[in-house]
């Protein structure tokens, strides 16, 4: 089966054909670095990482651009309220620039912990202010802007196609917002450039033809996608919350400036929920990667957990589900480790089956289920292992480098295990069985690999 991906633009599965043969231009909306990212954010980044891996397994080279939002994302996700960065600065007592650096560094660290491949280009909004100003000038030239006392706005009524991605009910939105419009002409109009108010004493502000201020949130993605990937590229991703506002406005800006809907495919990762509510950094226990580590989990267990749900379904997080993921992952790791050295070739039939699952809109849950089928199959261990290592190019669970933690094995257990290994190698089965019984009595079980054994606690 050739690769098929669900495109939010058409609301359908489409066969994926790159615009340039052999290459994919991919833009994914990155983190807003006013605080740590929560594991919900990482569910989206993990989905995008899975997509990249599947594209590569289909023989495509991926040029991946991700932005860092370090200015302009207002607390409301719209055009009101404080800039998240300036708010973060007040909360922590650090400068807006310092918190951007701190949380960007933490984000990069988390990517490593979760085994997420680094983007080809990671670009900051604040490093691309002239590009954003030039982009707004282009939109202005085409006649889509107006100026209020608050900033430069996009007049969405002038754009016939506005809101198609989100299938927005423009008339309904307009009717609902009539009283709150202020100087905005239409409910869906959005800021391209906001003026600094002297009382705000902003730390991040720049001169622009319309007045000193800062860019609206959406313009950074249109401008950086344009700079690094051109007017029209293959795939644009983000979380499902971006469909109706952020991506709708990115498309609107790019269509106004360049007559292109920016990207050929629009893909969205569905939310991670907690207790039926959206995750929030301000509410209760802050679910960050470090919290998982502090509680004794391997961050890769969270990666595994995300593989068990399709990216187009919401997933409710619970510690019990993470426990189950950690146990399943550990079993799989141990099992693969005990298979010994991998053969030179994976099993072609299983790999073809695996690719069919992945190419069916990234069906990772079914691809993962195939792992157990391979493990239980009667293939020789070396071929099994080569096949599972091939699968791991998509999973990113790090099977090849994983080693059982043997530091925790008590000395007396180790002595019995070594004796049993020696008895087994000397084909003294009776003694080997006796020693296995001794190990069980000590609360351990021993699995024999080709060249080594592994011990697990019962
Ligand atoms: P932000 O840091 O808010 O700019 O978000 C970074 C990415 O995480 C975006 O693609 C969001 O759509 C996504 N995101 C935010 N909250 C969640 C969540 N609860 N589950 C999955 N993805 C999310
Ligand atoms: Zn974006």
PDB file of N, CA and C in Angstrom, residues 155-242:
ATOM      1  N   UNK A 155      -8.200  41.962   7.470  1.00  0.00           N
ATOM      2  CA  UNK A 155      -9.644  42.065   7.227  1.00  0.00           C
ATOM      3  C   UNK A 155     -10.127  40.776   6.549  1.00  0.00           C
ATOM      4  N   UNK A 156     -10.639  39.860   7.384  1.00  0.00           N
ATOM      5  CA  UNK A 156     -10.995  38.532   6.851  1.00  0.00           C
ATOM      6  C   UNK A 156     -12.206  38.580   5.911  1.00  0.00           C
ATOM      7  N   UNK A 157     -13.016  39.657   6.008  1.00  0.00           N
ATOM      8  CA  UNK A 157     -14.186  39.756   5.115  1.00  0.00           C
ATOM      9  C   UNK A 157     -13.750  39.909   3.657  1.00  0.00           C
ATOM     10  N   UNK A 158     -12.503  40.357   3.453  1.00  0.00           N
ATOM     11  CA  UNK A 158     -12.011  40.554   2.083  1.00  0.00           C
ATOM     12  C   UNK A 158     -11.539  39.255   1.446  1.00  0.00           C
ATOM     13  N   UNK A 159     -11.559  38.173   2.228  1.00  0.00           N
ATOM     14  CA  UNK A 159     -11.013  36.912   1.717  1.00  0.00           C
ATOM     15  C   UNK A 159     -12.137  35.873   1.648  1.00  0.00           C
ATOM     16  N   UNK A 160     -12.565  35.599   0.438  1.00  0.00           N
ATOM     17  CA  UNK A 160     -13.658  34.641   0.190  1.00  0.00           C
ATOM     18  C   UNK A 160     -13.441  33.296   0.872  1.00  0.00           C
ATOM     19  N   UNK A 161     -12.198  32.810   0.755  1.00  0.00           N
ATOM     20  CA  UNK A 161     -11.905  31.451   1.217  1.00  0.00           C
ATOM     21  C   UNK A 161     -11.634  31.373   2.715  1.00  0.00           C
ATOM     22  N   UNK A 162     -11.681  32.496   3.423  1.00  0.00           N
ATOM     23  CA  UNK A 162     -11.267  32.505   4.827  1.00  0.00           C
ATOM     24  C   UNK A 162     -12.035  31.465   5.644  1.00  0.00           C
ATOM     25  N   UNK A 163     -11.308  30.696   6.427  1.00  0.00           N
ATOM     26  CA  UNK A 163     -11.941  29.778   7.375  1.00  0.00           C
ATOM     27  C   UNK A 163     -12.248  28.408   6.828  1.00  0.00           C
ATOM     28  N   UNK A 164     -11.805  28.114   5.592  1.00  0.00           N
ATOM     29  CA  UNK A 164     -12.155  26.810   5.005  1.00  0.00           C
ATOM     30  C   UNK A 164     -11.557  25.654   5.819  1.00  0.00           C
ATOM     31  N   UNK A 165     -10.313  25.782   6.231  1.00  0.00           N
ATOM     32  CA  UNK A 165      -9.665  24.682   6.969  1.00  0.00           C
ATOM     33  C   UNK A 165     -10.483  24.286   8.203  1.00  0.00           C
ATOM     34  N   UNK A 166     -10.948  25.282   8.936  1.00  0.00           N
ATOM     35  CA  UNK A 166     -11.712  25.009  10.161  1.00  0.00           C
ATOM     36  C   UNK A 166     -13.192  24.855   9.899  1.00  0.00           C
ATOM     37  N   UNK A 167     -13.604  24.941   8.627  1.00  0.00           N
ATOM     38  CA  UNK A 167     -15.033  24.907   8.255  1.00  0.00           C
ATOM     39  C   UNK A 167     -15.796  25.870   9.175  1.00  0.00           C
ATOM     40  N   UNK A 168     -15.275  27.106   9.244  1.00  0.00           N
ATOM     41  CA  UNK A 168     -15.831  28.072  10.195  1.00  0.00           C
ATOM     42  C   UNK A 168     -17.200  28.585   9.751  1.00  0.00           C
ATOM     43  N   UNK A 169     -18.062  28.764  10.717  1.00  0.00           N
ATOM     44  CA  UNK A 169     -19.362  29.380  10.478  1.00  0.00           C
ATOM     45  C   UNK A 169     -19.164  30.880  10.699  1.00  0.00           C
ATOM     46  N   UNK A 170     -18.712  31.561   9.647  1.00  0.00           N
ATOM     47  CA  UNK A 170     -18.306  32.963   9.777  1.00  0.00           C
ATOM     48  C   UNK A 170     -19.477  33.833  10.242  1.00  0.00           C
ATOM     49  N   UNK A 171     -20.657  33.593   9.653  1.00  0.00           N
ATOM     50  CA  UNK A 171     -21.829  34.426  10.018  1.00  0.00           C
ATOM     51  C   UNK A 171     -22.177  34.235  11.494  1.00  0.00           C
ATOM     52  N   UNK A 172     -22.149  32.982  11.942  1.00  0.00           N
ATOM     53  CA  UNK A 172     -22.464  32.677  13.344  1.00  0.00           C
ATOM     54  C   UNK A 172     -21.462  33.332  14.281  1.00  0.00           C
ATOM     55  N   UNK A 173     -20.185  33.259  13.931  1.00  0.00           N
ATOM     56  CA  UNK A 173     -19.138  33.859  14.775  1.00  0.00           C
ATOM     57  C   UNK A 173     -19.336  35.367  14.852  1.00  0.00           C
ATOM     58  N   UNK A 174     -19.685  35.946  13.697  1.00  0.00           N
ATOM     59  CA  UNK A 174     -19.880  37.389  13.617  1.00  0.00           C
ATOM     60  C   UNK A 174     -21.054  37.812  14.504  1.00  0.00           C
ATOM     61  N   UNK A 175     -22.144  37.048  14.415  1.00  0.00           N
ATOM     62  CA  UNK A 175     -23.335  37.377  15.201  1.00  0.00           C
ATOM     63  C   UNK A 175     -23.015  37.273  16.696  1.00  0.00           C
ATOM     64  N   UNK A 176     -22.252  36.244  17.060  1.00  0.00           N
ATOM     65  CA  UNK A 176     -21.934  35.995  18.464  1.00  0.00           C
ATOM     66  C   UNK A 176     -21.031  37.062  19.061  1.00  0.00           C
ATOM     67  N   UNK A 177     -20.247  37.733  18.242  1.00  0.00           N
ATOM     68  CA  UNK A 177     -19.206  38.623  18.772  1.00  0.00           C
ATOM     69  C   UNK A 177     -19.526  40.104  18.608  1.00  0.00           C
ATOM     70  N   UNK A 178     -20.740  40.405  18.081  1.00  0.00           N
ATOM     71  CA  UNK A 178     -21.023  41.787  17.667  1.00  0.00           C
ATOM     72  C   UNK A 178     -20.655  42.827  18.732  1.00  0.00           C
ATOM     73  N   UNK A 179     -20.994  42.552  19.976  1.00  0.00           N
ATOM     74  CA  UNK A 179     -20.771  43.559  21.018  1.00  0.00           C
ATOM     75  C   UNK A 179     -19.301  43.712  21.416  1.00  0.00           C
ATOM     76  N   UNK A 180     -18.511  42.641  21.227  1.00  0.00           N
ATOM     77  CA  UNK A 180     -17.120  42.691  21.717  1.00  0.00           C
ATOM     78  C   UNK A 180     -16.102  43.081  20.647  1.00  0.00           C
ATOM     79  N   UNK A 181     -16.563  43.491  19.513  1.00  0.00           N
ATOM     80  CA  UNK A 181     -15.619  43.685  18.411  1.00  0.00           C
ATOM     81  C   UNK A 181     -14.608  44.807  18.644  1.00  0.00           C
ATOM     82  N   UNK A 182     -14.991  45.835  19.379  1.00  0.00           N
ATOM     83  CA  UNK A 182     -14.108  46.993  19.557  1.00  0.00           C
ATOM     84  C   UNK A 182     -13.836  47.623  18.206  1.00  0.00           C
ATOM     85  N   UNK A 183     -12.569  47.857  17.897  1.00  0.00           N
ATOM     86  CA  UNK A 183     -12.246  48.468  16.606  1.00  0.00           C
ATOM     87  C   UNK A 183     -12.114  47.432  15.492  1.00  0.00           C
ATOM     88  N   UNK A 184     -12.225  46.170  15.849  1.00  0.00           N
ATOM     89  CA  UNK A 184     -12.107  45.118  14.828  1.00  0.00           C
ATOM     90  C   UNK A 184     -13.345  45.132  13.942  1.00  0.00           C
ATOM     91  N   UNK A 185     -13.129  44.918  12.641  1.00  0.00           N
ATOM     92  CA  UNK A 185     -14.274  44.976  11.731  1.00  0.00           C
ATOM     93  C   UNK A 185     -15.075  43.673  11.749  1.00  0.00           C
ATOM     94  N   UNK A 186     -14.395  42.566  11.886  1.00  0.00           N
ATOM     95  CA  UNK A 186     -15.072  41.262  11.859  1.00  0.00           C
ATOM     96  C   UNK A 186     -14.549  40.401  13.001  1.00  0.00           C
ATOM     97  N   UNK A 187     -15.410  39.502  13.456  1.00  0.00           N
ATOM     98  CA  UNK A 187     -15.039  38.651  14.593  1.00  0.00           C
ATOM     99  C   UNK A 187     -13.774  37.849  14.311  1.00  0.00           C
ATOM    100  N   UNK A 188     -13.593  37.433  13.070  1.00  0.00           N
ATOM    101  CA  UNK A 188     -12.461  36.568  12.745  1.00  0.00           C
ATOM    102  C   UNK A 188     -11.194  37.345  12.371  1.00  0.00           C
ATOM    103  N   UNK A 189     -11.264  38.678  12.313  1.00  0.00           N
ATOM    104  CA  UNK A 189     -10.054  39.457  12.005  1.00  0.00           C
ATOM    105  C   UNK A 189      -9.017  39.214  13.099  1.00  0.00           C
ATOM    106  N   UNK A 190      -7.766  39.240  12.699  1.00  0.00           N
ATOM    107  CA  UNK A 190      -6.709  38.931  13.667  1.00  0.00           C
ATOM    108  C   UNK A 190      -5.528  39.877  13.483  1.00  0.00           C
ATOM    109  N   UNK A 191      -4.728  40.008  14.541  1.00  0.00           N
ATOM    110  CA  UNK A 191      -3.618  40.968  14.530  1.00  0.00           C
ATOM    111  C   UNK A 191      -2.425  40.429  13.754  1.00  0.00           C
ATOM    112  N   UNK A 192      -1.856  41.303  12.937  1.00  0.00           N
ATOM    113  CA  UNK A 192      -0.601  40.988  12.245  1.00  0.00           C
ATOM    114  C   UNK A 192       0.559  41.625  12.996  1.00  0.00           C
ATOM    115  N   UNK A 193       0.296  42.806  13.532  1.00  0.00           N
ATOM    116  CA  UNK A 193       1.304  43.553  14.289  1.00  0.00           C
ATOM    117  C   UNK A 193       0.577  44.282  15.412  1.00  0.00           C
ATOM    118  N   UNK A 194       1.108  44.188  16.609  1.00  0.00           N
ATOM    119  CA  UNK A 194       0.479  44.863  17.743  1.00  0.00           C
ATOM    120  C   UNK A 194       1.383  46.006  18.211  1.00  0.00           C
ATOM    121  N   UNK A 195       0.768  47.139  18.538  1.00  0.00           N
ATOM    122  CA  UNK A 195       1.560  48.272  19.027  1.00  0.00           C
ATOM    123  C   UNK A 195       1.881  48.085  20.506  1.00  0.00           C
ATOM    124  N   UNK A 196       3.081  48.486  20.878  1.00  0.00           N
ATOM    125  CA  UNK A 196       3.449  48.470  22.310  1.00  0.00           C
ATOM    126  C   UNK A 196       2.698  49.591  22.999  1.00  0.00           C
ATOM    127  N   UNK A 197       2.143  49.278  24.155  1.00  0.00           N
ATOM    128  CA  UNK A 197       1.527  50.355  24.947  1.00  0.00           C
ATOM    129  C   UNK A 197       2.560  50.768  25.992  1.00  0.00           C
ATOM    130  N   UNK A 198       2.799  52.076  26.130  1.00  0.00           N
ATOM    131  CA  UNK A 198       3.865  52.509  27.048  1.00  0.00           C
ATOM    132  C   UNK A 198       3.703  51.910  28.445  1.00  0.00           C
ATOM    133  N   UNK A 199       2.438  51.766  28.913  1.00  0.00           N
ATOM    134  CA  UNK A 199       2.230  51.263  30.282  1.00  0.00           C
ATOM    135  C   UNK A 199       2.646  49.795  30.422  1.00  0.00           C
ATOM    136  N   UNK A 200       2.717  49.060  29.312  1.00  0.00           N
ATOM    137  CA  UNK A 200       3.094  47.640  29.382  1.00  0.00           C
ATOM    138  C   UNK A 200       4.588  47.436  29.611  1.00  0.00           C
ATOM    139  N   UNK A 201       5.381  48.455  29.307  1.00  0.00           N
ATOM    140  CA  UNK A 201       6.843  48.381  29.458  1.00  0.00           C
ATOM    141  C   UNK A 201       7.368  47.055  28.910  1.00  0.00           C
ATOM    142  N   UNK A 202       7.098  46.791  27.652  1.00  0.00           N
ATOM    143  CA  UNK A 202       7.476  45.511  27.049  1.00  0.00           C
ATOM    144  C   UNK A 202       8.990  45.354  26.949  1.00  0.00           C
ATOM    145  N   UNK A 203       9.445  44.105  27.142  1.00  0.00           N
ATOM    146  CA  UNK A 203      10.881  43.821  26.982  1.00  0.00           C
ATOM    147  C   UNK A 203      11.198  43.452  25.542  1.00  0.00           C
ATOM    148  N   UNK A 204      10.190  42.894  24.863  1.00  0.00           N
ATOM    149  CA  UNK A 204      10.407  42.465  23.478  1.00  0.00           C
ATOM    150  C   UNK A 204       9.583  43.363  22.571  1.00  0.00           C
ATOM    151  N   UNK A 205      10.238  44.270  21.876  1.00  0.00           N
ATOM    152  CA  UNK A 205       9.527  45.129  20.931  1.00  0.00           C
ATOM    153  C   UNK A 205      10.493  45.616  19.864  1.00  0.00           C
ATOM    154  N   UNK A 206       9.935  45.953  18.715  1.00  0.00           N
ATOM    155  CA  UNK A 206      10.749  46.311  17.561  1.00  0.00           C
ATOM    156  C   UNK A 206      10.090  47.478  16.813  1.00  0.00           C
ATOM    157  N   UNK A 207      10.929  48.198  16.054  1.00  0.00           N
ATOM    158  CA  UNK A 207      10.380  49.250  15.200  1.00  0.00           C
ATOM    159  C   UNK A 207       9.844  48.625  13.923  1.00  0.00           C
ATOM    160  N   UNK A 208       8.722  49.167  13.458  1.00  0.00           N
ATOM    161  CA  UNK A 208       8.126  48.693  12.211  1.00  0.00           C
ATOM    162  C   UNK A 208       7.483  49.895  11.527  1.00  0.00           C
ATOM    163  N   UNK A 209       7.171  49.794  10.232  1.00  0.00           N
ATOM    164  CA  UNK A 209       6.613  50.951   9.516  1.00  0.00           C
ATOM    165  C   UNK A 209       5.342  51.494  10.159  1.00  0.00           C
ATOM    166  N   UNK A 210       4.598  50.655  10.910  1.00  0.00           N
ATOM    167  CA  UNK A 210       3.308  51.085  11.473  1.00  0.00           C
ATOM    168  C   UNK A 210       3.440  51.613  12.892  1.00  0.00           C
ATOM    169  N   UNK A 211       4.587  51.388  13.502  1.00  0.00           N
ATOM    170  CA  UNK A 211       4.798  51.821  14.881  1.00  0.00           C
ATOM    171  C   UNK A 211       5.543  50.740  15.647  1.00  0.00           C
ATOM    172  N   UNK A 212       6.124  51.129  16.781  1.00  0.00           N
ATOM    173  CA  UNK A 212       6.896  50.185  17.585  1.00  0.00           C
ATOM    174  C   UNK A 212       5.951  49.141  18.195  1.00  0.00           C
ATOM    175  N   UNK A 213       6.371  47.903  18.175  1.00  0.00           N
ATOM    176  CA  UNK A 213       5.494  46.865  18.712  1.00  0.00           C
ATOM    177  C   UNK A 213       6.068  45.478  18.511  1.00  0.00           C
ATOM    178  N   UNK A 214       5.176  44.538  18.290  1.00  0.00           N
ATOM    179  CA  UNK A 214       5.603  43.130  18.178  1.00  0.00           C
ATOM    180  C   UNK A 214       4.637  42.387  17.259  1.00  0.00           C
ATOM    181  N   UNK A 215       5.107  41.261  16.668  1.00  0.00           N
ATOM    182  CA  UNK A 215       4.262  40.573  15.691  1.00  0.00           C
ATOM    183  C   UNK A 215       3.120  39.799  16.342  1.00  0.00           C
ATOM    184  N   UNK A 216       2.028  39.642  15.612  1.00  0.00           N
ATOM    185  CA  UNK A 216       0.955  38.738  16.026  1.00  0.00           C
ATOM    186  C   UNK A 216       1.487  37.317  15.983  1.00  0.00           C
ATOM    187  N   UNK A 217       0.785  36.416  16.609  1.00  0.00           N
ATOM    188  CA  UNK A 217       1.304  35.050  16.771  1.00  0.00           C
ATOM    189  C   UNK A 217       1.384  34.281  15.444  1.00  0.00           C
ATOM    190  N   UNK A 218       0.399  34.474  14.587  1.00  0.00           N
ATOM    191  CA  UNK A 218       0.315  33.621  13.391  1.00  0.00           C
ATOM    192  C   UNK A 218       1.363  33.953  12.337  1.00  0.00           C
ATOM    193  N   UNK A 219       1.764  35.241  12.293  1.00  0.00           N
ATOM    194  CA  UNK A 219       2.617  35.686  11.179  1.00  0.00           C
ATOM    195  C   UNK A 219       3.986  34.998  11.204  1.00  0.00           C
ATOM    196  N   UNK A 220       4.459  34.638  12.411  1.00  0.00           N
ATOM    197  CA  UNK A 220       5.803  34.033  12.472  1.00  0.00           C
ATOM    198  C   UNK A 220       5.850  32.737  11.669  1.00  0.00           C
ATOM    199  N   UNK A 221       4.778  31.947  11.754  1.00  0.00           N
ATOM    200  CA  UNK A 221       4.815  30.650  11.065  1.00  0.00           C
ATOM    201  C   UNK A 221       4.727  30.837   9.551  1.00  0.00           C
ATOM    202  N   UNK A 222       3.845  31.752   9.108  1.00  0.00           N
ATOM    203  CA  UNK A 222       3.764  32.007   7.668  1.00  0.00           C
ATOM    204  C   UNK A 222       5.115  32.498   7.145  1.00  0.00           C
ATOM    205  N   UNK A 223       5.729  33.422   7.905  1.00  0.00           N
ATOM    206  CA  UNK A 223       6.974  34.037   7.428  1.00  0.00           C
ATOM    207  C   UNK A 223       8.132  33.038   7.436  1.00  0.00           C
ATOM    208  N   UNK A 224       8.247  32.237   8.509  1.00  0.00           N
ATOM    209  CA  UNK A 224       9.384  31.303   8.574  1.00  0.00           C
ATOM    210  C   UNK A 224       9.173  30.112   7.645  1.00  0.00           C
ATOM    211  N   UNK A 225       7.925  29.660   7.505  1.00  0.00           N
ATOM    212  CA  UNK A 225       7.655  28.569   6.560  1.00  0.00           C
ATOM    213  C   UNK A 225       8.030  29.041   5.157  1.00  0.00           C
ATOM    214  N   UNK A 226       7.672  30.282   4.844  1.00  0.00           N
ATOM    215  CA  UNK A 226       7.972  30.848   3.522  1.00  0.00           C
ATOM    216  C   UNK A 226       9.477  30.951   3.313  1.00  0.00           C
ATOM    217  N   UNK A 227      10.168  31.417   4.350  1.00  0.00           N
ATOM    218  CA  UNK A 227      11.627  31.612   4.248  1.00  0.00           C
ATOM    219  C   UNK A 227      12.353  30.273   4.036  1.00  0.00           C
ATOM    220  N   UNK A 228      11.973  29.264   4.828  1.00  0.00           N
ATOM    221  CA  UNK A 228      12.749  28.014   4.802  1.00  0.00           C
ATOM    222  C   UNK A 228      12.198  26.958   3.849  1.00  0.00           C
ATOM    223  N   UNK A 229      10.912  27.054   3.503  1.00  0.00           N
ATOM    224  CA  UNK A 229      10.330  25.978   2.677  1.00  0.00           C
ATOM    225  C   UNK A 229       9.687  26.491   1.387  1.00  0.00           C
ATOM    226  N   UNK A 230       9.591  27.802   1.233  1.00  0.00           N
ATOM    227  CA  UNK A 230       9.026  28.354   0.007  1.00  0.00           C
ATOM    228  C   UNK A 230       7.529  28.613   0.121  1.00  0.00           C
ATOM    229  N   UNK A 231       6.931  29.050  -1.006  1.00  0.00           N
ATOM    230  CA  UNK A 231       5.531  29.489  -0.975  1.00  0.00           C
ATOM    231  C   UNK A 231       4.544  28.336  -0.784  1.00  0.00           C
ATOM    232  N   UNK A 232       4.925  27.164  -1.251  1.00  0.00           N
ATOM    233  CA  UNK A 232       4.021  26.016  -1.167  1.00  0.00           C
ATOM    234  C   UNK A 232       4.857  24.773  -0.908  1.00  0.00           C
ATOM    235  N   UNK A 233       4.576  24.112   0.184  1.00  0.00           N
ATOM    236  CA  UNK A 233       5.369  22.924   0.517  1.00  0.00           C
ATOM    237  C   UNK A 233       4.434  21.769   0.853  1.00  0.00           C
ATOM    238  N   UNK A 234       4.987  20.642   1.326  1.00  0.00           N
ATOM    239  CA  UNK A 234       4.188  19.412   1.376  1.00  0.00           C
ATOM    240  C   UNK A 234       3.226  19.288   2.562  1.00  0.00           C
ATOM    241  N   UNK A 235       3.778  19.345   3.776  1.00  0.00           N
ATOM    242  CA  UNK A 235       2.938  19.021   4.940  1.00  0.00           C
ATOM    243  C   UNK A 235       3.131  20.046   6.060  1.00  0.00           C
ATOM    244  N   UNK A 236       2.039  20.441   6.645  1.00  0.00           N
ATOM    245  CA  UNK A 236       2.080  21.330   7.804  1.00  0.00           C
ATOM    246  C   UNK A 236       1.336  20.634   8.939  1.00  0.00           C
ATOM    247  N   UNK A 237       1.939  20.607  10.128  1.00  0.00           N
ATOM    248  CA  UNK A 237       1.334  19.900  11.263  1.00  0.00           C
ATOM    249  C   UNK A 237       1.221  20.784  12.495  1.00  0.00           C
ATOM    250  N   UNK A 238       0.382  20.331  13.384  1.00  0.00           N
ATOM    251  CA  UNK A 238       0.258  20.949  14.700  1.00  0.00           C
ATOM    252  C   UNK A 238      -0.794  20.183  15.474  1.00  0.00           C
ATOM    253  N   UNK A 239      -1.117  20.670  16.655  1.00  0.00           N
ATOM    254  CA  UNK A 239      -2.174  20.034  17.438  1.00  0.00           C
ATOM    255  C   UNK A 239      -3.545  20.438  16.918  1.00  0.00           C
ATOM    256  N   UNK A 240      -4.567  19.668  17.289  1.00  0.00           N
ATOM    257  CA  UNK A 240      -5.929  19.913  16.784  1.00  0.00           C
ATOM    258  C   UNK A 240      -6.461  21.296  17.138  1.00  0.00           C
ATOM    259  N   UNK A 241      -5.942  21.878  18.232  1.00  0.00           N
ATOM    260  CA  UNK A 241      -6.403  23.221  18.620  1.00  0.00           C
ATOM    261  C   UNK A 241      -6.030  24.284  17.588  1.00  0.00           C
ATOM    262  N   UNK A 242      -5.069  23.960  16.725  1.00  0.00           N
ATOM    263  CA  UNK A 242      -4.623  24.953  15.743  1.00  0.00           C
ATOM    264  C   UNK A 242      -5.521  25.039  14.505  1.00  0.00           C
TER     265      UNK A 242
END
